[in-house]
Amino acid sequence: MSPTHSSVFERKEILQAVIIAESFDNQFDPVTREIPKVLLPLVNTPLLCYNLVWLHRCGIEDVVIYCRATPHSALIKKHVSLLLERRQWSSMTVRVFATDDIRSTGDALRDLYAKRIIVNDFILMRGDTIGNLDLERMLAIHKSNKQHDPKVALTCLFMPVELSNEDDVQLPQASQNSKDSKQNYSSLRVSTITDMRGKILTYERHRRGSDLMFPTYLAYSHPKLVITAQMPDPSISICGCDLPGLFADSFDCNSLHSMIRSLIQPDDLNECSVYQYVVRHGYATTVATWRDYERVSMGIIQRKWYPLVPEVSMTTGRHRYLHDSFVNHYFTASSNVGYPTIQDRTMMRLQQFRIGVKVVCGEAMQVSTNCRLRSCCFGNHCTVEDNAQLDTVFVGDNCTIKSGCELRHCYLGNNVTLLPNTIIEPGCVVASGVTLGPDQTIKRATLLATKQIWQKLDEVEKPEKPVSVSANAVLFPRDSQEAEEGFTTNEDGQTLPIWGIKEDDFIFVPEEDDSNSSSSGGAEDGGADVIDAAGQQNEMDEDERIELQFKHEVMESLVLSIKDTTNASNVAIEINASRYAYNIKLEHMQLIVLKGVLLCYEEAKTGEEYTESSEWPAWPTLKQGIHRYKDVLQKYLKTNVDFLNTFERMASEDERVLATATKVLYELNQELELLDDGFLLHWFRQGGASKDTDNPSFVKLKQTVSEFLTWLENAEEESSEEDEDED
């Protein structure tokens, strides 16, 4: 067949997008016990509508929505059907898949792979992500990355670090002119190290009290690096069609975060790469917390997300509100909010009502005189009576707020009634159907729900008896430790603020530094806690528990291979599996593997685990481990820098290593030839890993092996003299 005819049958590339309509956390309880999060009203429009309108404007042709098969999935399907009926989009199809087995993003993508739905590159986003980015341009950037590097699995989109805004609600800025910039827009944060083309080499999610780890091998292998700290993460990625297959092969990867961590690990078995692109034009964010909900709502009211503006209904595409641009008021003809005739636009001004700026009033809203409203959004058929004061409050449909009520930074669901003189402090969330008051004060960050919602909770989630607050309202359970600290965590373990308690959600909060604490006493014993010098018990954090479990599995693999006399190279496969399962950082893994190789023969012989009270093994058993697992060492410690930096860290953490340090270095250098003479001397002259010749741990190591270094220097000099004589 001629080329002309064959071109007719070429497959057209379809622009696809996948929306994960499950959040897999409880950040928006108790509201999300009634409705799915993607249908949560944001300025009186469900979150999902913003997504679909945005995708349609970007020319996306096929949208796949994934959710869990629950009663909520029926609500999502009904809403999507209604939206498509009203908008009459002929250029975009929307399909909703509800599956029982979806418990994570990884499960959704594995199911996507099984159904063979993805045919080319696609956009992956969360259901609570909104924005106005040019997604077609983002797809073109991903294709450009693929032309340069065919192994690209996905391109992550991040927003630039924002600047502070003088307004009361901070909004992202594309420029960066101020040195004293303040990050205050999105709760989801990412820090990365990339090469000059944007290939991600190190990727860290924001965790409380954590730092960005910088693997030292990167400084030697890349002449230039780009370090970007705490970029807002809108949870949008441009993915290759192979990504669902990667999730299918990695059954233990349950989030995109864990998949990225595994893909960027330098490994012979890993042939994929991940790139990033920092967006310079447009906005995008994820409504991950109630604090994000407040910020994004105010941004929409201030028209920062144009063309996503409040007066245009995302469901029908028609104008629903009139807009007073002077004070950013949005209202309907049926609302009694102080405007005279709608036709007389020159008379559009507030009369005797004390309504402030940035207020959205739904249909048939009634506002009495002498009330004060500021930065609020009201649903339809709401009533606010005399002397009520509301500041940054989000109110659902059919709500009544009686006289004398005071509300600040809170959320009210549908059909909520506040009787006279009810005070609600910041951070409170009141579910639908609740009645409060009169003369009642709700403390900050309180979650309230009806007894019907409380009864539907699992037995594990709810206490034995409900705590009644009013005739039909009870306290919704919240972890006491989280409420005290003001932070909670999402599915990736990322630290998120609790609305009304913590405002500086982007700042790393350092943990208390106890100089008397022992960092390894309990960990080496395999326990779950650490005992300090005062005899007090300190719980391990999740990262420490994971690393301890990984350490046990590595040692178990090394010891069993010795006992079963199996091929030593097979151990690397087991270590890789554990490493990907636990997402262990490269430098931590190198340290664990090197120490495990040195200690494995001693543990195989004695059957006892090495602890802080154990004696350092004799040299013959150490030598056996080094020779047996030479290939394993070479796999994970690929360069001279890796060997020496890891050995220095091991000696600084456990000084008993110094007893055989000279023999270990001699064996690696002279017998196995894994260390180069010249580089070894150069490394010690420059001050080791930190390049600080006064570093106490480095000084001890150098003094211990000084005779070996002197011998090497003399041998080098003799060798150079012999070469000169031959010349």
PDB file of N, CA and C in Angstrom, residues 271-347:
ATOM      1  N   GLU A 271      14.689   1.876  34.582  1.00  0.00           N
ATOM      2  CA  GLU A 271      15.002   2.496  33.301  1.00  0.00           C
ATOM      3  C   GLU A 271      14.075   3.670  33.001  1.00  0.00           C
ATOM      4  N   CYS A 272      13.450   4.236  34.031  1.00  0.00           N
ATOM      5  CA  CYS A 272      12.531   5.348  33.830  1.00  0.00           C
ATOM      6  C   CYS A 272      13.059   6.600  34.516  1.00  0.00           C
ATOM      7  N   SER A 273      12.571   7.734  34.069  1.00  0.00           N
ATOM      8  CA  SER A 273      12.966   9.002  34.662  1.00  0.00           C
ATOM      9  C   SER A 273      11.740   9.882  34.830  1.00  0.00           C
ATOM     10  N   VAL A 274      11.870  10.863  35.719  1.00  0.00           N
ATOM     11  CA  VAL A 274      10.779  11.784  36.027  1.00  0.00           C
ATOM     12  C   VAL A 274      11.298  13.207  35.865  1.00  0.00           C
ATOM     13  N   TYR A 275      10.519  14.042  35.198  1.00  0.00           N
ATOM     14  CA  TYR A 275      10.894  15.440  34.991  1.00  0.00           C
ATOM     15  C   TYR A 275       9.894  16.344  35.706  1.00  0.00           C
ATOM     16  N   GLN A 276      10.311  17.576  35.921  1.00  0.00           N
ATOM     17  CA  GLN A 276       9.411  18.566  36.494  1.00  0.00           C
ATOM     18  C   GLN A 276       9.359  19.796  35.599  1.00  0.00           C
ATOM     19  N   TYR A 277       8.249  20.517  35.715  1.00  0.00           N
ATOM     20  CA  TYR A 277       8.119  21.794  35.018  1.00  0.00           C
ATOM     21  C   TYR A 277       7.473  22.775  35.982  1.00  0.00           C
ATOM     22  N   VAL A 278       8.150  23.893  36.227  1.00  0.00           N
ATOM     23  CA  VAL A 278       7.636  24.928  37.122  1.00  0.00           C
ATOM     24  C   VAL A 278       6.845  25.928  36.287  1.00  0.00           C
ATOM     25  N   VAL A 279       5.559  25.988  36.545  1.00  0.00           N
ATOM     26  CA  VAL A 279       4.642  26.805  35.751  1.00  0.00           C
ATOM     27  C   VAL A 279       4.898  28.287  36.012  1.00  0.00           C
ATOM     28  N   ARG A 280       4.942  29.063  34.959  1.00  0.00           N
ATOM     29  CA  ARG A 280       5.172  30.504  35.086  1.00  0.00           C
ATOM     30  C   ARG A 280       3.947  31.338  34.737  1.00  0.00           C
ATOM     31  N   HIS A 281       2.968  30.735  34.087  1.00  0.00           N
ATOM     32  CA  HIS A 281       1.781  31.482  33.678  1.00  0.00           C
ATOM     33  C   HIS A 281       0.546  30.699  34.100  1.00  0.00           C
ATOM     34  N   GLY A 282      -0.354  31.371  34.805  1.00  0.00           N
ATOM     35  CA  GLY A 282      -1.565  30.723  35.268  1.00  0.00           C
ATOM     36  C   GLY A 282      -1.427  30.211  36.686  1.00  0.00           C
ATOM     37  N   TYR A 283      -2.552  29.738  37.215  1.00  0.00           N
ATOM     38  CA  TYR A 283      -2.606  29.241  38.582  1.00  0.00           C
ATOM     39  C   TYR A 283      -3.143  27.808  38.585  1.00  0.00           C
ATOM     40  N   ALA A 284      -2.746  27.079  39.596  1.00  0.00           N
ATOM     41  CA  ALA A 284      -3.323  25.758  39.862  1.00  0.00           C
ATOM     42  C   ALA A 284      -3.019  25.422  41.304  1.00  0.00           C
ATOM     43  N   THR A 285      -3.937  24.771  41.955  1.00  0.00           N
ATOM     44  CA  THR A 285      -3.716  24.390  43.344  1.00  0.00           C
ATOM     45  C   THR A 285      -4.622  23.219  43.688  1.00  0.00           C
ATOM     46  N   THR A 286      -4.346  22.628  44.827  1.00  0.00           N
ATOM     47  CA  THR A 286      -5.148  21.524  45.339  1.00  0.00           C
ATOM     48  C   THR A 286      -5.814  21.951  46.637  1.00  0.00           C
ATOM     49  N   VAL A 287      -7.102  21.718  46.744  1.00  0.00           N
ATOM     50  CA  VAL A 287      -7.835  22.046  47.967  1.00  0.00           C
ATOM     51  C   VAL A 287      -7.676  20.860  48.915  1.00  0.00           C
ATOM     52  N   ALA A 288      -6.529  20.808  49.578  1.00  0.00           N
ATOM     53  CA  ALA A 288      -6.190  19.653  50.409  1.00  0.00           C
ATOM     54  C   ALA A 288      -6.673  19.800  51.843  1.00  0.00           C
ATOM     55  N   THR A 289      -6.869  21.033  52.312  1.00  0.00           N
ATOM     56  CA  THR A 289      -7.282  21.282  53.690  1.00  0.00           C
ATOM     57  C   THR A 289      -8.344  22.377  53.702  1.00  0.00           C
ATOM     58  N   TRP A 290      -8.960  22.551  54.866  1.00  0.00           N
ATOM     59  CA  TRP A 290      -9.932  23.633  55.002  1.00  0.00           C
ATOM     60  C   TRP A 290      -9.260  24.990  54.848  1.00  0.00           C
ATOM     61  N   ARG A 291      -8.006  25.105  55.245  1.00  0.00           N
ATOM     62  CA  ARG A 291      -7.285  26.365  55.052  1.00  0.00           C
ATOM     63  C   ARG A 291      -7.120  26.653  53.557  1.00  0.00           C
ATOM     64  N   ASP A 292      -6.811  25.622  52.778  1.00  0.00           N
ATOM     65  CA  ASP A 292      -6.754  25.790  51.325  1.00  0.00           C
ATOM     66  C   ASP A 292      -8.121  26.189  50.769  1.00  0.00           C
ATOM     67  N   TYR A 293      -9.166  25.571  51.312  1.00  0.00           N
ATOM     68  CA  TYR A 293     -10.528  25.886  50.866  1.00  0.00           C
ATOM     69  C   TYR A 293     -10.816  27.373  51.050  1.00  0.00           C
ATOM     70  N   GLU A 294     -10.425  27.906  52.186  1.00  0.00           N
ATOM     71  CA  GLU A 294     -10.631  29.335  52.449  1.00  0.00           C
ATOM     72  C   GLU A 294      -9.852  30.198  51.466  1.00  0.00           C
ATOM     73  N   ARG A 295      -8.588  29.872  51.264  1.00  0.00           N
ATOM     74  CA  ARG A 295      -7.742  30.681  50.387  1.00  0.00           C
ATOM     75  C   ARG A 295      -8.231  30.662  48.939  1.00  0.00           C
ATOM     76  N   VAL A 296      -8.539  29.467  48.451  1.00  0.00           N
ATOM     77  CA  VAL A 296      -8.968  29.352  47.061  1.00  0.00           C
ATOM     78  C   VAL A 296     -10.314  30.047  46.856  1.00  0.00           C
ATOM     79  N   SER A 297     -11.220  29.922  47.813  1.00  0.00           N
ATOM     80  CA  SER A 297     -12.515  30.601  47.703  1.00  0.00           C
ATOM     81  C   SER A 297     -12.326  32.106  47.589  1.00  0.00           C
ATOM     82  N   MET A 298     -11.468  32.661  48.434  1.00  0.00           N
ATOM     83  CA  MET A 298     -11.212  34.098  48.369  1.00  0.00           C
ATOM     84  C   MET A 298     -10.531  34.478  47.051  1.00  0.00           C
ATOM     85  N   GLY A 299      -9.686  33.600  46.544  1.00  0.00           N
ATOM     86  CA  GLY A 299      -9.048  33.869  45.259  1.00  0.00           C
ATOM     87  C   GLY A 299     -10.046  33.923  44.118  1.00  0.00           C
ATOM     88  N   ILE A 300     -11.029  33.016  44.149  1.00  0.00           N
ATOM     89  CA  ILE A 300     -12.064  33.020  43.106  1.00  0.00           C
ATOM     90  C   ILE A 300     -12.926  34.275  43.221  1.00  0.00           C
ATOM     91  N   ILE A 301     -13.290  34.647  44.441  1.00  0.00           N
ATOM     92  CA  ILE A 301     -14.099  35.850  44.637  1.00  0.00           C
ATOM     93  C   ILE A 301     -13.345  37.090  44.163  1.00  0.00           C
ATOM     94  N   GLN A 302     -12.032  37.097  44.348  1.00  0.00           N
ATOM     95  CA  GLN A 302     -11.211  38.225  43.892  1.00  0.00           C
ATOM     96  C   GLN A 302     -10.833  38.114  42.415  1.00  0.00           C
ATOM     97  N   ARG A 303     -11.365  37.085  41.736  1.00  0.00           N
ATOM     98  CA  ARG A 303     -11.213  36.923  40.282  1.00  0.00           C
ATOM     99  C   ARG A 303      -9.770  36.628  39.887  1.00  0.00           C
ATOM    100  N   LYS A 304      -9.026  35.977  40.770  1.00  0.00           N
ATOM    101  CA  LYS A 304      -7.650  35.606  40.463  1.00  0.00           C
ATOM    102  C   LYS A 304      -7.571  34.364  39.584  1.00  0.00           C
ATOM    103  N   TRP A 305      -8.699  33.649  39.442  1.00  0.00           N
ATOM    104  CA  TRP A 305      -8.691  32.399  38.684  1.00  0.00           C
ATOM    105  C   TRP A 305      -9.412  32.563  37.348  1.00  0.00           C
ATOM    106  N   TYR A 306      -9.472  33.777  36.844  1.00  0.00           N
ATOM    107  CA  TYR A 306     -10.162  34.028  35.575  1.00  0.00           C
ATOM    108  C   TYR A 306      -9.652  33.047  34.505  1.00  0.00           C
ATOM    109  N   PRO A 307     -10.534  32.439  33.721  1.00  0.00           N
ATOM    110  CA  PRO A 307     -11.970  32.719  33.553  1.00  0.00           C
ATOM    111  C   PRO A 307     -12.900  31.985  34.513  1.00  0.00           C
ATOM    112  N   LEU A 308     -12.375  31.385  35.563  1.00  0.00           N
ATOM    113  CA  LEU A 308     -13.232  30.737  36.553  1.00  0.00           C
ATOM    114  C   LEU A 308     -13.678  31.806  37.547  1.00  0.00           C
ATOM    115  N   VAL A 309     -14.813  32.430  37.291  1.00  0.00           N
ATOM    116  CA  VAL A 309     -15.291  33.543  38.107  1.00  0.00           C
ATOM    117  C   VAL A 309     -16.666  33.201  38.672  1.00  0.00           C
ATOM    118  N   PRO A 310     -17.039  33.793  39.822  1.00  0.00           N
ATOM    119  CA  PRO A 310     -18.279  33.385  40.498  1.00  0.00           C
ATOM    120  C   PRO A 310     -19.555  33.660  39.726  1.00  0.00           C
ATOM    121  N   GLU A 311     -19.613  34.765  38.934  1.00  0.00           N
ATOM    122  CA  GLU A 311     -20.898  35.126  38.332  1.00  0.00           C
ATOM    123  C   GLU A 311     -21.330  34.175  37.231  1.00  0.00           C
ATOM    124  N   VAL A 312     -20.412  33.362  36.720  1.00  0.00           N
ATOM    125  CA  VAL A 312     -20.753  32.405  35.664  1.00  0.00           C
ATOM    126  C   VAL A 312     -20.938  31.024  36.283  1.00  0.00           C
ATOM    127  N   SER A 313     -22.076  30.422  36.048  1.00  0.00           N
ATOM    128  CA  SER A 313     -22.350  29.085  36.570  1.00  0.00           C
ATOM    129  C   SER A 313     -21.560  28.046  35.781  1.00  0.00           C
ATOM    130  N   MET A 314     -20.762  27.247  36.480  1.00  0.00           N
ATOM    131  CA  MET A 314     -20.002  26.198  35.813  1.00  0.00           C
ATOM    132  C   MET A 314     -20.917  25.060  35.353  1.00  0.00           C
ATOM    133  N   THR A 315     -22.065  24.939  35.974  1.00  0.00           N
ATOM    134  CA  THR A 315     -22.985  23.856  35.629  1.00  0.00           C
ATOM    135  C   THR A 315     -23.748  24.137  34.343  1.00  0.00           C
ATOM    136  N   THR A 316     -24.180  25.390  34.164  1.00  0.00           N
ATOM    137  CA  THR A 316     -24.986  25.732  32.991  1.00  0.00           C
ATOM    138  C   THR A 316     -24.257  26.622  31.994  1.00  0.00           C
ATOM    139  N   GLY A 317     -23.205  27.304  32.433  1.00  0.00           N
ATOM    140  CA  GLY A 317     -22.501  28.234  31.564  1.00  0.00           C
ATOM    141  C   GLY A 317     -23.164  29.592  31.470  1.00  0.00           C
ATOM    142  N   ARG A 318     -24.226  29.818  32.240  1.00  0.00           N
ATOM    143  CA  ARG A 318     -24.949  31.086  32.195  1.00  0.00           C
ATOM    144  C   ARG A 318     -24.552  31.978  33.377  1.00  0.00           C
ATOM    145  N   HIS A 319     -24.863  33.267  33.244  1.00  0.00           N
ATOM    146  CA  HIS A 319     -24.623  34.197  34.339  1.00  0.00           C
ATOM    147  C   HIS A 319     -25.659  33.965  35.439  1.00  0.00           C
ATOM    148  N   ARG A 320     -25.192  33.849  36.655  1.00  0.00           N
ATOM    149  CA  ARG A 320     -26.105  33.629  37.774  1.00  0.00           C
ATOM    150  C   ARG A 320     -26.074  34.788  38.774  1.00  0.00           C
ATOM    151  N   TYR A 321     -24.973  35.566  38.803  1.00  0.00           N
ATOM    152  CA  TYR A 321     -24.850  36.678  39.740  1.00  0.00           C
ATOM    153  C   TYR A 321     -24.563  37.969  38.992  1.00  0.00           C
ATOM    154  N   LEU A 322     -24.990  39.069  39.582  1.00  0.00           N
ATOM    155  CA  LEU A 322     -24.518  40.386  39.185  1.00  0.00           C
ATOM    156  C   LEU A 322     -23.290  40.708  40.025  1.00  0.00           C
ATOM    157  N   HIS A 323     -22.399  41.481  39.467  1.00  0.00           N
ATOM    158  CA  HIS A 323     -21.107  41.703  40.120  1.00  0.00           C
ATOM    159  C   HIS A 323     -20.875  43.188  40.339  1.00  0.00           C
ATOM    160  N   ASP A 324     -20.605  43.567  41.573  1.00  0.00           N
ATOM    161  CA  ASP A 324     -20.188  44.927  41.898  1.00  0.00           C
ATOM    162  C   ASP A 324     -18.669  44.902  42.014  1.00  0.00           C
ATOM    163  N   SER A 325     -17.985  45.350  40.963  1.00  0.00           N
ATOM    164  CA  SER A 325     -16.529  45.225  40.908  1.00  0.00           C
ATOM    165  C   SER A 325     -15.812  46.112  41.914  1.00  0.00           C
ATOM    166  N   PHE A 326     -16.487  47.148  42.418  1.00  0.00           N
ATOM    167  CA  PHE A 326     -15.830  48.060  43.351  1.00  0.00           C
ATOM    168  C   PHE A 326     -15.515  47.364  44.674  1.00  0.00           C
ATOM    169  N   VAL A 327     -16.432  46.530  45.149  1.00  0.00           N
ATOM    170  CA  VAL A 327     -16.236  45.848  46.431  1.00  0.00           C
ATOM    171  C   VAL A 327     -16.268  44.328  46.285  1.00  0.00           C
ATOM    172  N   ASN A 328     -16.304  43.824  45.033  1.00  0.00           N
ATOM    173  CA  ASN A 328     -16.369  42.384  44.782  1.00  0.00           C
ATOM    174  C   ASN A 328     -17.561  41.740  45.493  1.00  0.00           C
ATOM    175  N   HIS A 329     -18.758  42.295  45.227  1.00  0.00           N
ATOM    176  CA  HIS A 329     -19.994  41.694  45.708  1.00  0.00           C
ATOM    177  C   HIS A 329     -20.649  40.938  44.560  1.00  0.00           C
ATOM    178  N   TYR A 330     -21.212  39.781  44.868  1.00  0.00           N
ATOM    179  CA  TYR A 330     -21.940  38.982  43.886  1.00  0.00           C
ATOM    180  C   TYR A 330     -23.333  38.724  44.463  1.00  0.00           C
ATOM    181  N   PHE A 331     -24.387  39.034  43.697  1.00  0.00           N
ATOM    182  CA  PHE A 331     -25.737  38.930  44.232  1.00  0.00           C
ATOM    183  C   PHE A 331     -26.713  38.660  43.094  1.00  0.00           C
ATOM    184  N   THR A 332     -27.904  38.230  43.441  1.00  0.00           N
ATOM    185  CA  THR A 332     -28.957  37.981  42.455  1.00  0.00           C
ATOM    186  C   THR A 332     -30.079  39.004  42.641  1.00  0.00           C
ATOM    187  N   ALA A 333     -30.963  39.045  41.650  1.00  0.00           N
ATOM    188  CA  ALA A 333     -32.079  39.995  41.720  1.00  0.00           C
ATOM    189  C   ALA A 333     -33.018  39.674  42.867  1.00  0.00           C
ATOM    190  N   SER A 334     -33.051  38.405  43.279  1.00  0.00           N
ATOM    191  CA  SER A 334     -33.964  38.004  44.348  1.00  0.00           C
ATOM    192  C   SER A 334     -33.369  38.184  45.735  1.00  0.00           C
ATOM    193  N   SER A 335     -32.127  38.642  45.812  1.00  0.00           N
ATOM    194  CA  SER A 335     -31.469  38.813  47.106  1.00  0.00           C
ATOM    195  C   SER A 335     -31.733  40.204  47.655  1.00  0.00           C
ATOM    196  N   ASN A 336     -32.044  40.270  48.925  1.00  0.00           N
ATOM    197  CA  ASN A 336     -32.260  41.549  49.595  1.00  0.00           C
ATOM    198  C   ASN A 336     -30.994  41.894  50.370  1.00  0.00           C
ATOM    199  N   VAL A 337     -30.052  42.553  49.674  1.00  0.00           N
ATOM    200  CA  VAL A 337     -28.758  42.837  50.298  1.00  0.00           C
ATOM    201  C   VAL A 337     -28.410  44.316  50.253  1.00  0.00           C
ATOM    202  N   GLY A 338     -29.407  45.198  50.032  1.00  0.00           N
ATOM    203  CA  GLY A 338     -29.125  46.615  50.129  1.00  0.00           C
ATOM    204  C   GLY A 338     -28.984  47.333  48.820  1.00  0.00           C
ATOM    205  N   TYR A 339     -29.040  46.635  47.676  1.00  0.00           N
ATOM    206  CA  TYR A 339     -28.984  47.309  46.389  1.00  0.00           C
ATOM    207  C   TYR A 339     -30.398  47.727  45.988  1.00  0.00           C
ATOM    208  N   PRO A 340     -30.537  48.902  45.367  1.00  0.00           N
ATOM    209  CA  PRO A 340     -31.866  49.306  44.875  1.00  0.00           C
ATOM    210  C   PRO A 340     -32.204  48.555  43.600  1.00  0.00           C
ATOM    211  N   THR A 341     -32.810  49.184  42.659  1.00  0.00           N
ATOM    212  CA  THR A 341     -33.213  48.499  41.433  1.00  0.00           C
ATOM    213  C   THR A 341     -32.001  48.021  40.659  1.00  0.00           C
ATOM    214  N   ILE A 342     -32.097  46.822  40.128  1.00  0.00           N
ATOM    215  CA  ILE A 342     -30.982  46.240  39.400  1.00  0.00           C
ATOM    216  C   ILE A 342     -30.704  47.023  38.126  1.00  0.00           C
ATOM    217  N   GLN A 343     -31.768  47.576  37.505  1.00  0.00           N
ATOM    218  CA  GLN A 343     -31.577  48.266  36.241  1.00  0.00           C
ATOM    219  C   GLN A 343     -30.784  49.564  36.417  1.00  0.00           C
ATOM    220  N   ASP A 344     -30.911  50.203  37.558  1.00  0.00           N
ATOM    221  CA  ASP A 344     -30.231  51.478  37.778  1.00  0.00           C
ATOM    222  C   ASP A 344     -28.829  51.207  38.308  1.00  0.00           C
ATOM    223  N   ARG A 345     -27.888  50.923  37.401  1.00  0.00           N
ATOM    224  CA  ARG A 345     -26.552  50.525  37.830  1.00  0.00           C
ATOM    225  C   ARG A 345     -25.785  51.684  38.469  1.00  0.00           C
ATOM    226  N   THR A 346     -26.149  52.920  38.153  1.00  0.00           N
ATOM    227  CA  THR A 346     -25.469  54.048  38.797  1.00  0.00           C
ATOM    228  C   THR A 346     -25.847  54.161  40.266  1.00  0.00           C
ATOM    229  N   MET A 347     -26.951  53.526  40.648  1.00  0.00           N
ATOM    230  CA  MET A 347     -27.400  53.574  42.044  1.00  0.00           C
ATOM    231  C   MET A 347     -26.961  52.343  42.822  1.00  0.00           C
TER     232      MET A 347
END
